[in-house]
CSV table of C-alpha atoms and ligand atoms in Angstrom, one decimal:
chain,number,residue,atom,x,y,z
A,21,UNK,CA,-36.6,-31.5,35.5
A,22,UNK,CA,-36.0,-28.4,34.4
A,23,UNK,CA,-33.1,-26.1,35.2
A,24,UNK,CA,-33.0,-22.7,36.3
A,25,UNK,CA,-31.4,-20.7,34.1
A,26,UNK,CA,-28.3,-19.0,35.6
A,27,UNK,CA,-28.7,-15.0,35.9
A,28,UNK,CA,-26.1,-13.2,38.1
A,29,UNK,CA,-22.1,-13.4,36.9
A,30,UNK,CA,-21.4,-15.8,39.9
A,31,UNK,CA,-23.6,-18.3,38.5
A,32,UNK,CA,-21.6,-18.2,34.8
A,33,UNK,CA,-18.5,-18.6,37.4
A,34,UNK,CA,-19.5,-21.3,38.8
A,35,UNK,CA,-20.0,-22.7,35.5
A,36,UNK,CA,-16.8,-21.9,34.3
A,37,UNK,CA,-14.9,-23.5,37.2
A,38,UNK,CA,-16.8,-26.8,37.1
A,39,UNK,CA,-14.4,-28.7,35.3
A,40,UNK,CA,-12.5,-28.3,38.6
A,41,UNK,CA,-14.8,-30.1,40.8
A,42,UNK,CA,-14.6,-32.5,38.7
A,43,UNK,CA,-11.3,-33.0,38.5
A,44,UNK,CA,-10.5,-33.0,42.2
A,45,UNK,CA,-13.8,-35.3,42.6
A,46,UNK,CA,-11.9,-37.7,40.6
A,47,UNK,CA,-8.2,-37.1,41.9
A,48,UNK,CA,-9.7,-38.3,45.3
A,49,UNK,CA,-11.3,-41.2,43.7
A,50,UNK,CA,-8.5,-42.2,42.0
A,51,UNK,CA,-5.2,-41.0,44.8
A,52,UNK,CA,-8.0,-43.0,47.6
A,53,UNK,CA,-7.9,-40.0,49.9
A,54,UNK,CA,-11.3,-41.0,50.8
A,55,UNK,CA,-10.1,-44.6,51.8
A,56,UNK,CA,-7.8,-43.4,53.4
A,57,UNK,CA,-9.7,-41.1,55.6
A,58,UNK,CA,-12.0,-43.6,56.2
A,59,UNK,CA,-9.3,-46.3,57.5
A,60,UNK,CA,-7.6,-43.3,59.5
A,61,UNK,CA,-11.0,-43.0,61.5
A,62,UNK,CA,-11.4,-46.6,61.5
A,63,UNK,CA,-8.2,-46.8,62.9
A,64,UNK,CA,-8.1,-44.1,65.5
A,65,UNK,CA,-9.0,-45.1,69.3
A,66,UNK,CA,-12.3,-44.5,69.7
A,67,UNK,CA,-13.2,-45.8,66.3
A,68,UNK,CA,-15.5,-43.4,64.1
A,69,UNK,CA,-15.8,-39.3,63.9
A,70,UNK,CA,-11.5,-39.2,64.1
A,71,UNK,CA,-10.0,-37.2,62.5
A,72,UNK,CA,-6.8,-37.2,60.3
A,73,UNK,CA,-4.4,-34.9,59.2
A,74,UNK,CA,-2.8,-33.7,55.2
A,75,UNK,CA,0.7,-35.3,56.6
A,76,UNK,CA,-1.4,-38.5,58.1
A,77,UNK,CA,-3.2,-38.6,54.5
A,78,UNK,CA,0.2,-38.2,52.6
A,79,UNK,CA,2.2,-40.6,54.4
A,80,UNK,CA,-0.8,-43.3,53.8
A,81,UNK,CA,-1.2,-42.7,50.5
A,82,UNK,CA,2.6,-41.9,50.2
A,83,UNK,CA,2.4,-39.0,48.3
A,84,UNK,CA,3.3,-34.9,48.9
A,85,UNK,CA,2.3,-33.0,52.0
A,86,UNK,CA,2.3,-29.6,50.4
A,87,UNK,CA,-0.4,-32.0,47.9
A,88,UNK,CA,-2.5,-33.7,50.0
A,89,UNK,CA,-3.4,-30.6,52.0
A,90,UNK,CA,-4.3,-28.1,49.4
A,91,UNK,CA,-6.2,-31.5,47.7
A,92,UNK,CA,-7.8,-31.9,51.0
A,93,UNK,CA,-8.8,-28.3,51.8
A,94,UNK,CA,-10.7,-28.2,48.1
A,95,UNK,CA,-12.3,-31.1,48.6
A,96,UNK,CA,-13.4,-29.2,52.0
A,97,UNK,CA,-14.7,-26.3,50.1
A,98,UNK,CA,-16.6,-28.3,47.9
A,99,UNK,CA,-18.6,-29.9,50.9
A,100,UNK,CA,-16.9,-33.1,50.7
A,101,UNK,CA,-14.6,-32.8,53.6
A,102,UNK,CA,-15.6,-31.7,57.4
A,103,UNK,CA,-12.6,-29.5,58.6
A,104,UNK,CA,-11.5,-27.5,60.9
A,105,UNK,CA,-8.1,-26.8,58.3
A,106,UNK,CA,-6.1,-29.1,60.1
A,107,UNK,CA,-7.8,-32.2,60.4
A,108,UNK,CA,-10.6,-33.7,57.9
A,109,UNK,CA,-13.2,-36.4,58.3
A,110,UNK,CA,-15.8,-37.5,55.4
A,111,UNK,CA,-19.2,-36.2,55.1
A,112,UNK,CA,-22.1,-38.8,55.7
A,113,UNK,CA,-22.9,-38.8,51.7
A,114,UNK,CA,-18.9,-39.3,50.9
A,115,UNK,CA,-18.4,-42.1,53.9
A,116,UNK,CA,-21.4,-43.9,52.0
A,117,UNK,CA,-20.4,-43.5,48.1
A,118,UNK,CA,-16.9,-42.5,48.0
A,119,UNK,CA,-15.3,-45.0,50.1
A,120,UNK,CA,-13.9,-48.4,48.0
A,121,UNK,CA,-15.4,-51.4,49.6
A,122,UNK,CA,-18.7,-49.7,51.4
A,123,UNK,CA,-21.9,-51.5,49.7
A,124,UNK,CA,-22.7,-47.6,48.5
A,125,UNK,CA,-19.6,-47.3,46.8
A,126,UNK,CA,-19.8,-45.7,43.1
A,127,UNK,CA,-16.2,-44.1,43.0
A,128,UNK,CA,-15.8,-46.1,40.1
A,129,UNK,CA,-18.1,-44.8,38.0
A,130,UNK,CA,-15.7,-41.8,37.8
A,131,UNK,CA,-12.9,-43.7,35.4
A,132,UNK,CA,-16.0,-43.7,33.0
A,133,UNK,CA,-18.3,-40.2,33.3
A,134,UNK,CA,-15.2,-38.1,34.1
A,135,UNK,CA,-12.8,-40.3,31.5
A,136,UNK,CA,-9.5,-38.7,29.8
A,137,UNK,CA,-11.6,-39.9,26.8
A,138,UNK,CA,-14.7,-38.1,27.4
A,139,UNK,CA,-12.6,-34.9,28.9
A,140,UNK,CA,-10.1,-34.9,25.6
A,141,UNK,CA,-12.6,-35.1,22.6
A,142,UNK,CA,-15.0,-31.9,25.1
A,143,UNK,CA,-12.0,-30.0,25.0
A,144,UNK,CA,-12.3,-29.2,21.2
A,145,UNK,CA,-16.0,-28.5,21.3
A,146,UNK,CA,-15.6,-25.2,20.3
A,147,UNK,CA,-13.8,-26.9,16.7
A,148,UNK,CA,-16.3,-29.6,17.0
A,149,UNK,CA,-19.4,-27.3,16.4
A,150,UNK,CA,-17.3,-25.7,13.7
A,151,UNK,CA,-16.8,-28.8,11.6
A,152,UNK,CA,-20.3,-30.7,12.9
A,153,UNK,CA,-18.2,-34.0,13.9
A,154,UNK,CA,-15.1,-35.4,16.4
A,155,UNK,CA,-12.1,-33.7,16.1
A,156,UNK,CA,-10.0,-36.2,18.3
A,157,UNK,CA,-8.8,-38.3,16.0
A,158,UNK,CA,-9.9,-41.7,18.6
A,159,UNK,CA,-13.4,-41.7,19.1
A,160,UNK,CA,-16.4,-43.7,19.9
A,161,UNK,CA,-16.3,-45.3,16.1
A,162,UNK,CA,-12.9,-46.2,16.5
A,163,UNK,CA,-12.6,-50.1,16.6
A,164,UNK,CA,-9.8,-50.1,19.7
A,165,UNK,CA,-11.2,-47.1,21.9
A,166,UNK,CA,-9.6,-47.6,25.5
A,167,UNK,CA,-12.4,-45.8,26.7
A,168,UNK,CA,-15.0,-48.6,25.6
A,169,UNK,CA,-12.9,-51.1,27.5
A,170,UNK,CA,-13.4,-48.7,30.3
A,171,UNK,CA,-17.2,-48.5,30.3
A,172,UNK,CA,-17.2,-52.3,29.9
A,173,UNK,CA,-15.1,-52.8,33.4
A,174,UNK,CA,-16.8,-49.6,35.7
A,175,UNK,CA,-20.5,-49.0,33.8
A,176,UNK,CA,-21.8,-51.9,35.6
A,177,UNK,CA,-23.9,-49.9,38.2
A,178,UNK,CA,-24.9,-47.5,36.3
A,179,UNK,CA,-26.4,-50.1,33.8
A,180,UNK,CA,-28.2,-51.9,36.9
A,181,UNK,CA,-31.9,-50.3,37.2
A,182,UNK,CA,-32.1,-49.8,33.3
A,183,UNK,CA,-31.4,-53.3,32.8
A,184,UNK,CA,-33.9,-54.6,35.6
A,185,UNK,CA,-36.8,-52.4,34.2
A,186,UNK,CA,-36.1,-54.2,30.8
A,187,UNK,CA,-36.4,-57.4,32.5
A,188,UNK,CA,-39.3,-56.8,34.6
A,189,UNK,CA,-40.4,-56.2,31.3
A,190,UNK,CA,-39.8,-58.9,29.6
A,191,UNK,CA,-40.4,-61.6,32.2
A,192,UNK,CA,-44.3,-62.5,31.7
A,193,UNK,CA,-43.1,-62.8,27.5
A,194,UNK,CA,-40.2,-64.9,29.0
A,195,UNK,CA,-41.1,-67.7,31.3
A,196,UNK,CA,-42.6,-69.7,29.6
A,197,UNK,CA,-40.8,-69.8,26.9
A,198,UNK,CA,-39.1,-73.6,26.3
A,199,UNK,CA,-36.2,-71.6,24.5
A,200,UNK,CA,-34.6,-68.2,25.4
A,201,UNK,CA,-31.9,-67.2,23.3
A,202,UNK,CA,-30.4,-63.9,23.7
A,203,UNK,CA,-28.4,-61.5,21.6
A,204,UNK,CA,-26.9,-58.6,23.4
A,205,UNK,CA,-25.4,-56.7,20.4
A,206,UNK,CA,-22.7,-54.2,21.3
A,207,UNK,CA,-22.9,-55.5,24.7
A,208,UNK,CA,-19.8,-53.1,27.0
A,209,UNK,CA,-20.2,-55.0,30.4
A,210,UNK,CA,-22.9,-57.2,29.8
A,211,UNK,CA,-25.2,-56.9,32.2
A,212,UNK,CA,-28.6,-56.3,30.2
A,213,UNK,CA,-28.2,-60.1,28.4
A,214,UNK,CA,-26.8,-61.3,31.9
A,215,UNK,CA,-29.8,-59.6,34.0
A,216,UNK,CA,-32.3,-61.6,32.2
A,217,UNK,CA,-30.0,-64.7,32.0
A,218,UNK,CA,-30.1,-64.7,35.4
A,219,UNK,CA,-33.8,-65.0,35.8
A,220,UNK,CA,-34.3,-67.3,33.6
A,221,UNK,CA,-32.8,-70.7,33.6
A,222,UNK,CA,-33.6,-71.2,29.9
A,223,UNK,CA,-31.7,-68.5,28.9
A,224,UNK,CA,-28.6,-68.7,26.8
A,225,UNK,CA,-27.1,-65.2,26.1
A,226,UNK,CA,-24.6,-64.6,23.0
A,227,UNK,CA,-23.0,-61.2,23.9
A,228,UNK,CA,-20.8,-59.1,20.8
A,229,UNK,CA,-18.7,-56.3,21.0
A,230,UNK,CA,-14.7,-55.5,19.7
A,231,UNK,CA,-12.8,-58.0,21.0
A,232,UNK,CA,-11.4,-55.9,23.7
A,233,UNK,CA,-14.2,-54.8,25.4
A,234,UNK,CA,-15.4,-59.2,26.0
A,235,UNK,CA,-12.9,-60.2,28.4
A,236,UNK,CA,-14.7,-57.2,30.9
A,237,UNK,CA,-18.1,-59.1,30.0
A,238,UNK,CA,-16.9,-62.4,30.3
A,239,UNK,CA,-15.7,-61.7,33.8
A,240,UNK,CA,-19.1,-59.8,34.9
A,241,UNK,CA,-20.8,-63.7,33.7
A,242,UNK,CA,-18.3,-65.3,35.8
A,243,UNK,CA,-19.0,-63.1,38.5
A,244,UNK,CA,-22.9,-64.2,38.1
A,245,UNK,CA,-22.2,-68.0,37.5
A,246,UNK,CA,-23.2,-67.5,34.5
A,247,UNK,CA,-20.5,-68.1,32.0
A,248,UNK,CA,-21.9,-71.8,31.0
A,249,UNK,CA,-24.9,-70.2,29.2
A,250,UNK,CA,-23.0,-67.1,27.8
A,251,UNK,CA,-20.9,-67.2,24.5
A,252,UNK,CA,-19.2,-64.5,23.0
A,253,UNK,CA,-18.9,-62.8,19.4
A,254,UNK,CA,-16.1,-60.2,18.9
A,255,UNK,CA,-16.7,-57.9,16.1
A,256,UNK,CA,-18.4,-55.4,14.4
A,257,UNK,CA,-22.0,-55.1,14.8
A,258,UNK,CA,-22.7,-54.7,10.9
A,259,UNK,CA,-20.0,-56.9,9.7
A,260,UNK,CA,-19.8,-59.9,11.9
A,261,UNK,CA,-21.5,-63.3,11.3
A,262,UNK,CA,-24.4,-62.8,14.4
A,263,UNK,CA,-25.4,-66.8,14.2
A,264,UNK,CA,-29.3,-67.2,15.7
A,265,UNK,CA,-32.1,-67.6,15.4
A,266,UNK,CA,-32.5,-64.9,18.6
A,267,UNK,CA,-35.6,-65.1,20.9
A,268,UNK,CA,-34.8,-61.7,22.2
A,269,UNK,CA,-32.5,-59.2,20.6
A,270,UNK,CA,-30.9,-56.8,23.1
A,271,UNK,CA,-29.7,-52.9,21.3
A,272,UNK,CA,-28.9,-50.8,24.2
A,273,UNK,CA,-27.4,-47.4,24.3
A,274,UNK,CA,-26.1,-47.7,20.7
A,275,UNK,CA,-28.3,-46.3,18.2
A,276,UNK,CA,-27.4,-42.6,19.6
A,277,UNK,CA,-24.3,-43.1,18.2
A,278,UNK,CA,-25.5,-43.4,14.6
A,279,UNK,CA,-27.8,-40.8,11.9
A,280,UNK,CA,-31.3,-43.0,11.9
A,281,UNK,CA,-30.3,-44.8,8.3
A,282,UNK,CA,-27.7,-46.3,10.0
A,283,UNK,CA,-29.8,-47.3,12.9
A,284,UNK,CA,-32.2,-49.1,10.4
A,285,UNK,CA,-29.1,-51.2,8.1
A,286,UNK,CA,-28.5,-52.0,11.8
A,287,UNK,CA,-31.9,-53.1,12.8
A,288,UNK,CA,-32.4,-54.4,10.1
A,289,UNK,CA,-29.8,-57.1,10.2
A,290,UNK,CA,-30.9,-57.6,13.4
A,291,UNK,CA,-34.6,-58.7,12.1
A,292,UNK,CA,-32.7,-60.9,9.8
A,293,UNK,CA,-31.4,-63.5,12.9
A,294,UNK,CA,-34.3,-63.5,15.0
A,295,UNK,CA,-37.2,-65.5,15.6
A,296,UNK,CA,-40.9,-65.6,13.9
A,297,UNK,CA,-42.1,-64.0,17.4
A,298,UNK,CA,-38.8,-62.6,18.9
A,299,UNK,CA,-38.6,-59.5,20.8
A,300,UNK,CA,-36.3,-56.5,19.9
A,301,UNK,CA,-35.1,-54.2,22.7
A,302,UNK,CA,-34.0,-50.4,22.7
A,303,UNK,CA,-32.7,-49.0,25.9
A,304,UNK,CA,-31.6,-45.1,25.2
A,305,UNK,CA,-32.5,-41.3,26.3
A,306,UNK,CA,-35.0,-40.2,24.1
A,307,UNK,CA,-36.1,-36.4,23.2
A,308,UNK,CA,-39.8,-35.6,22.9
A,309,UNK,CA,-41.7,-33.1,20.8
A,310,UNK,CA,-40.7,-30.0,23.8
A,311,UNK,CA,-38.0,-27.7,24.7
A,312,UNK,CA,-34.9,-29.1,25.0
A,313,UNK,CA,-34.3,-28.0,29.2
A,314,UNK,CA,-37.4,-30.6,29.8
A,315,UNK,CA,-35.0,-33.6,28.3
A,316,UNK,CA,-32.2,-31.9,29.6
A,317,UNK,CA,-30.2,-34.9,30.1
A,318,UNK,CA,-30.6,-36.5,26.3
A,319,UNK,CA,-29.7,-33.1,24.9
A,320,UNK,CA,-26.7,-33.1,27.5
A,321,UNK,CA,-26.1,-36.1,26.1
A,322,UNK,CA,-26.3,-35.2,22.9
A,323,UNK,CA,-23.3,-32.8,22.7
A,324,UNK,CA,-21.1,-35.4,23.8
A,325,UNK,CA,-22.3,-37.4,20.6
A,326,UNK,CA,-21.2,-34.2,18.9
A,327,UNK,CA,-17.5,-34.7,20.0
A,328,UNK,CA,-17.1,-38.2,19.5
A,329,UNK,CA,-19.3,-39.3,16.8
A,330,UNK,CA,-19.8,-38.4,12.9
A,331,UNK,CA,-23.5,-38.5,12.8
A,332,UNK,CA,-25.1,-39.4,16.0
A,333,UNK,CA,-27.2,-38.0,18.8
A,334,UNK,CA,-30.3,-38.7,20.9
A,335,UNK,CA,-33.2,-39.4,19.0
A,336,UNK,CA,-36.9,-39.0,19.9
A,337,UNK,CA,-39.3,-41.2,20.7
A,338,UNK,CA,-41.0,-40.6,17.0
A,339,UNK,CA,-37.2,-41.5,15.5
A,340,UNK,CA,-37.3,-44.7,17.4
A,341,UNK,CA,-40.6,-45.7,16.0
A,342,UNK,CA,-39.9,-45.0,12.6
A,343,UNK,CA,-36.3,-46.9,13.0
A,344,UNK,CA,-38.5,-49.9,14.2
A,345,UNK,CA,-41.6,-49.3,11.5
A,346,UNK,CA,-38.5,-48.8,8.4
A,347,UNK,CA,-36.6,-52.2,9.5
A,348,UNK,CA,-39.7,-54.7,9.9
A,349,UNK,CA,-40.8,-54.3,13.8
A,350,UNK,CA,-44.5,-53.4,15.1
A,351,UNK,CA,-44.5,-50.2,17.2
A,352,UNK,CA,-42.4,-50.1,20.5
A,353,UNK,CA,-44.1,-49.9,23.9
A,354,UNK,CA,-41.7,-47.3,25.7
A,355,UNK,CA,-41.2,-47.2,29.8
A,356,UNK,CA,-39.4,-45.3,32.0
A,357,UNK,CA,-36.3,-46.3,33.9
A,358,UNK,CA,-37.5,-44.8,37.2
A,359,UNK,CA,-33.8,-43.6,38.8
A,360,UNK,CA,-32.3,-42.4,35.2
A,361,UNK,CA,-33.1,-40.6,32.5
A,362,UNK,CA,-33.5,-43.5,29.9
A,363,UNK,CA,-36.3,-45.4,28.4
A,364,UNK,CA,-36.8,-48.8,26.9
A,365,UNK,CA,-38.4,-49.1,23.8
A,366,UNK,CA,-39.8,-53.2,23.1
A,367,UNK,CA,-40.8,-54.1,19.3
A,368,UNK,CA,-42.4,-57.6,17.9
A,369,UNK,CA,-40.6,-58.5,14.3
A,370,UNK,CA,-43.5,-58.4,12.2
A,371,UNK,CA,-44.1,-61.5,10.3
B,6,SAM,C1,-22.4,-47.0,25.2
B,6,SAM,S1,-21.7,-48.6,25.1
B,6,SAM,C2,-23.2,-49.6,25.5
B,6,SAM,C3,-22.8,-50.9,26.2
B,6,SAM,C4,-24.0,-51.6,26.8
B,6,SAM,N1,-24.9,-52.1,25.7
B,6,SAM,C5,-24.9,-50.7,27.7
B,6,SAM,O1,-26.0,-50.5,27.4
B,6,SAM,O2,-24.4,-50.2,28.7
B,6,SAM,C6,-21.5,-48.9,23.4
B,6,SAM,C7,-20.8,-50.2,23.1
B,6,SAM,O3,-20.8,-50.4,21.7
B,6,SAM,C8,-19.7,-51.0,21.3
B,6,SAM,N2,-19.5,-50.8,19.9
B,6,SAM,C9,-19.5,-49.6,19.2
B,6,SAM,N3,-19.4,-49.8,17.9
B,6,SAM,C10,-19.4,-51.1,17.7
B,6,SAM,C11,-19.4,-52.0,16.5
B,6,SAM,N4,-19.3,-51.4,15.3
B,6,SAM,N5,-19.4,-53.3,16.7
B,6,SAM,C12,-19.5,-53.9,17.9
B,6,SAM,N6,-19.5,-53.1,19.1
B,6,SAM,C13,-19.5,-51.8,18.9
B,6,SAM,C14,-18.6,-50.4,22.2
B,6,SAM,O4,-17.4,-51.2,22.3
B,6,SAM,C15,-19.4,-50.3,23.5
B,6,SAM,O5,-19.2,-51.4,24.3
């Protein structure tokens, strides 16, 4: 979708200031002001549609009045909050995904899209574009990022529909297959090796990443009864022994964060523990040969890759194909995640 381009000086205002809706998007999240408005009216006589008050908020959550109030009145003017200026319920949309607990909850998702991480290394983009690489001196290549833990324990959702289009996919190649061994190479939470795991019996998934970042996917196989047929591999990527042969190779979200030679030393080391008729897999955002406000989201994307990475960004579909061609894999079929802006890309290892 493409946006509309902002024309009158309240529109560059607004775009100055949105740093703030963020930030008191995610001081709600993270104070529960939401949970707590939703137990106040849960609470109330009379059940739903009560309302509470900035001291009723502040003694639940035990924090300042003078705090809670001017926190509650923004997150009233942002169309979050129904008030009157002295008492606040939730909107419909903010009872469903704000609230911790309620099946639409995605609150979460916040410790990870509005990180310290992400928010630190955008605050010198101005440097950044200057130098043409991170200026934070932790970043998404270093070894111990916190913030990698932190996608690992909250990307989970976010990962969902991506990772069921990939097995959809895969399943008719799968089934039958007497032996499905998976490699989910720098795996965060998990879930892609542990989606297909859990459709197929067979499978046995080995899923690598720092060893920091495991014990977030260990618990999410737990979670799935899956931690028999899961083993883990902390490392790096292009370092570690990888073991195999692989049935099915699993590279998701990672080659944006490397210049396309380092993409193929990675793929190709890849081709090297898999099977005569294995399966790679690419999940990513991908540009295309048109203006960037069409892909708006890779190229969004791709600034961030600018702050936090030496040589990576989104690459285009051609990239990919070349990547796969340049490390020993037939050409990918691409598809759509239907909810998010990313595509997975499936290649045979050419005999
Ligand atoms: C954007 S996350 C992708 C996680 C998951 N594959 C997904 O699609 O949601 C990138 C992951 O790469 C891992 N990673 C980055 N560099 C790595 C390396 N050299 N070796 C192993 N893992 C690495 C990070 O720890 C992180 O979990």
């Amino acid at each position: 979708m493409t946006r509309q381009a902002p024309g009158t000086p309240a529109e560059f205002y607004d775009m100055m200031l949105a740093y703030k809706t963020t930030a008191m998007l995610d001081a709600g999240i993270e104070l529960g002001v939401f949970d707590a408005l939703a137990e106040a009216a849960d609470a109330a006589p009379g059940g739903n549609g009560q309302a509470a008050t900035a001291a009723g908020v502040a003694a639940r959550l035990d924090i300042a009045e003078r705090g809670a109030r001017l926190l509650l009145n923004g997150l009233a003017a942002l169309g979050l909050l129904e008030s009157d200026g002295v008492t606040y319920t939730l909107q419909p949309g903010t009872a469903e995904h704000l609230v911790r607990g309620r099946p639409g909850y995605i609150g979460d998702v916040s410790k990870v899209m509005a990180s310290r991480w992400e928010w630190d290394a955008f605050g010198s983009l101005a440097e950044a574009v200057r130098r043409g690489g991170p200026v934070v001196q932790e970043n998404a290549e270093t070894p111990t990022y916190g913030y990698w833990e932190q996608f690992a324990a909250f990307a989970s959702t976010v990962a969902k529909p991506t990772a069921e289009v990939a097995a959809a996919y895969l399943a008719p190649w799968a089934t039958d297959r007497p032996r499905l061994d998976v490699l989910d190479v720098a795996c965060g939470h998990g879930m892609y090796g542990y989606t297909i795991a859990a459709r197929h019996p067979q499978a046995r998934v080995w899923s690598l990443d720092w060893p920091h970042v495991l014990a977030h996917a260990n618990k999410h196989a737990a979670q799935l009864g899956l931690t028999d047929r899961v083993t883990t591999i902390a490392g790096d990527m292009f370092e570690t022994p990888l073991g195999g042969p692989y049935d099915l190779v699993l590279v998701t979200n990672v080659l944006h964060h490397f210049s396309p030679e380092r993409g193929v030393t990675l793929l190709r080391r890849l081709a090297g523990v898999m099977a005569d008729d294995g399966l790679m897999v690419l999940v990513g955002f991908l540009t295309h040969d048109r203006p960037p406000a069409q892909d708006a989201a890779a190229h969004l994307f791709s600034v961030l890759m600018l702050v936090w990475t030496s040589a990576g960004e989104v690459h285009s579909e051609q990239t990919y194909q070349t990547m796969l061609r340049d490390s020993g894999f037939g050409p990918g079929h691409v598809s759509q995640a239907p909810s998010v802006p990313l595509s997975v890309i499936v290649a045979e290892r050419q005999r």
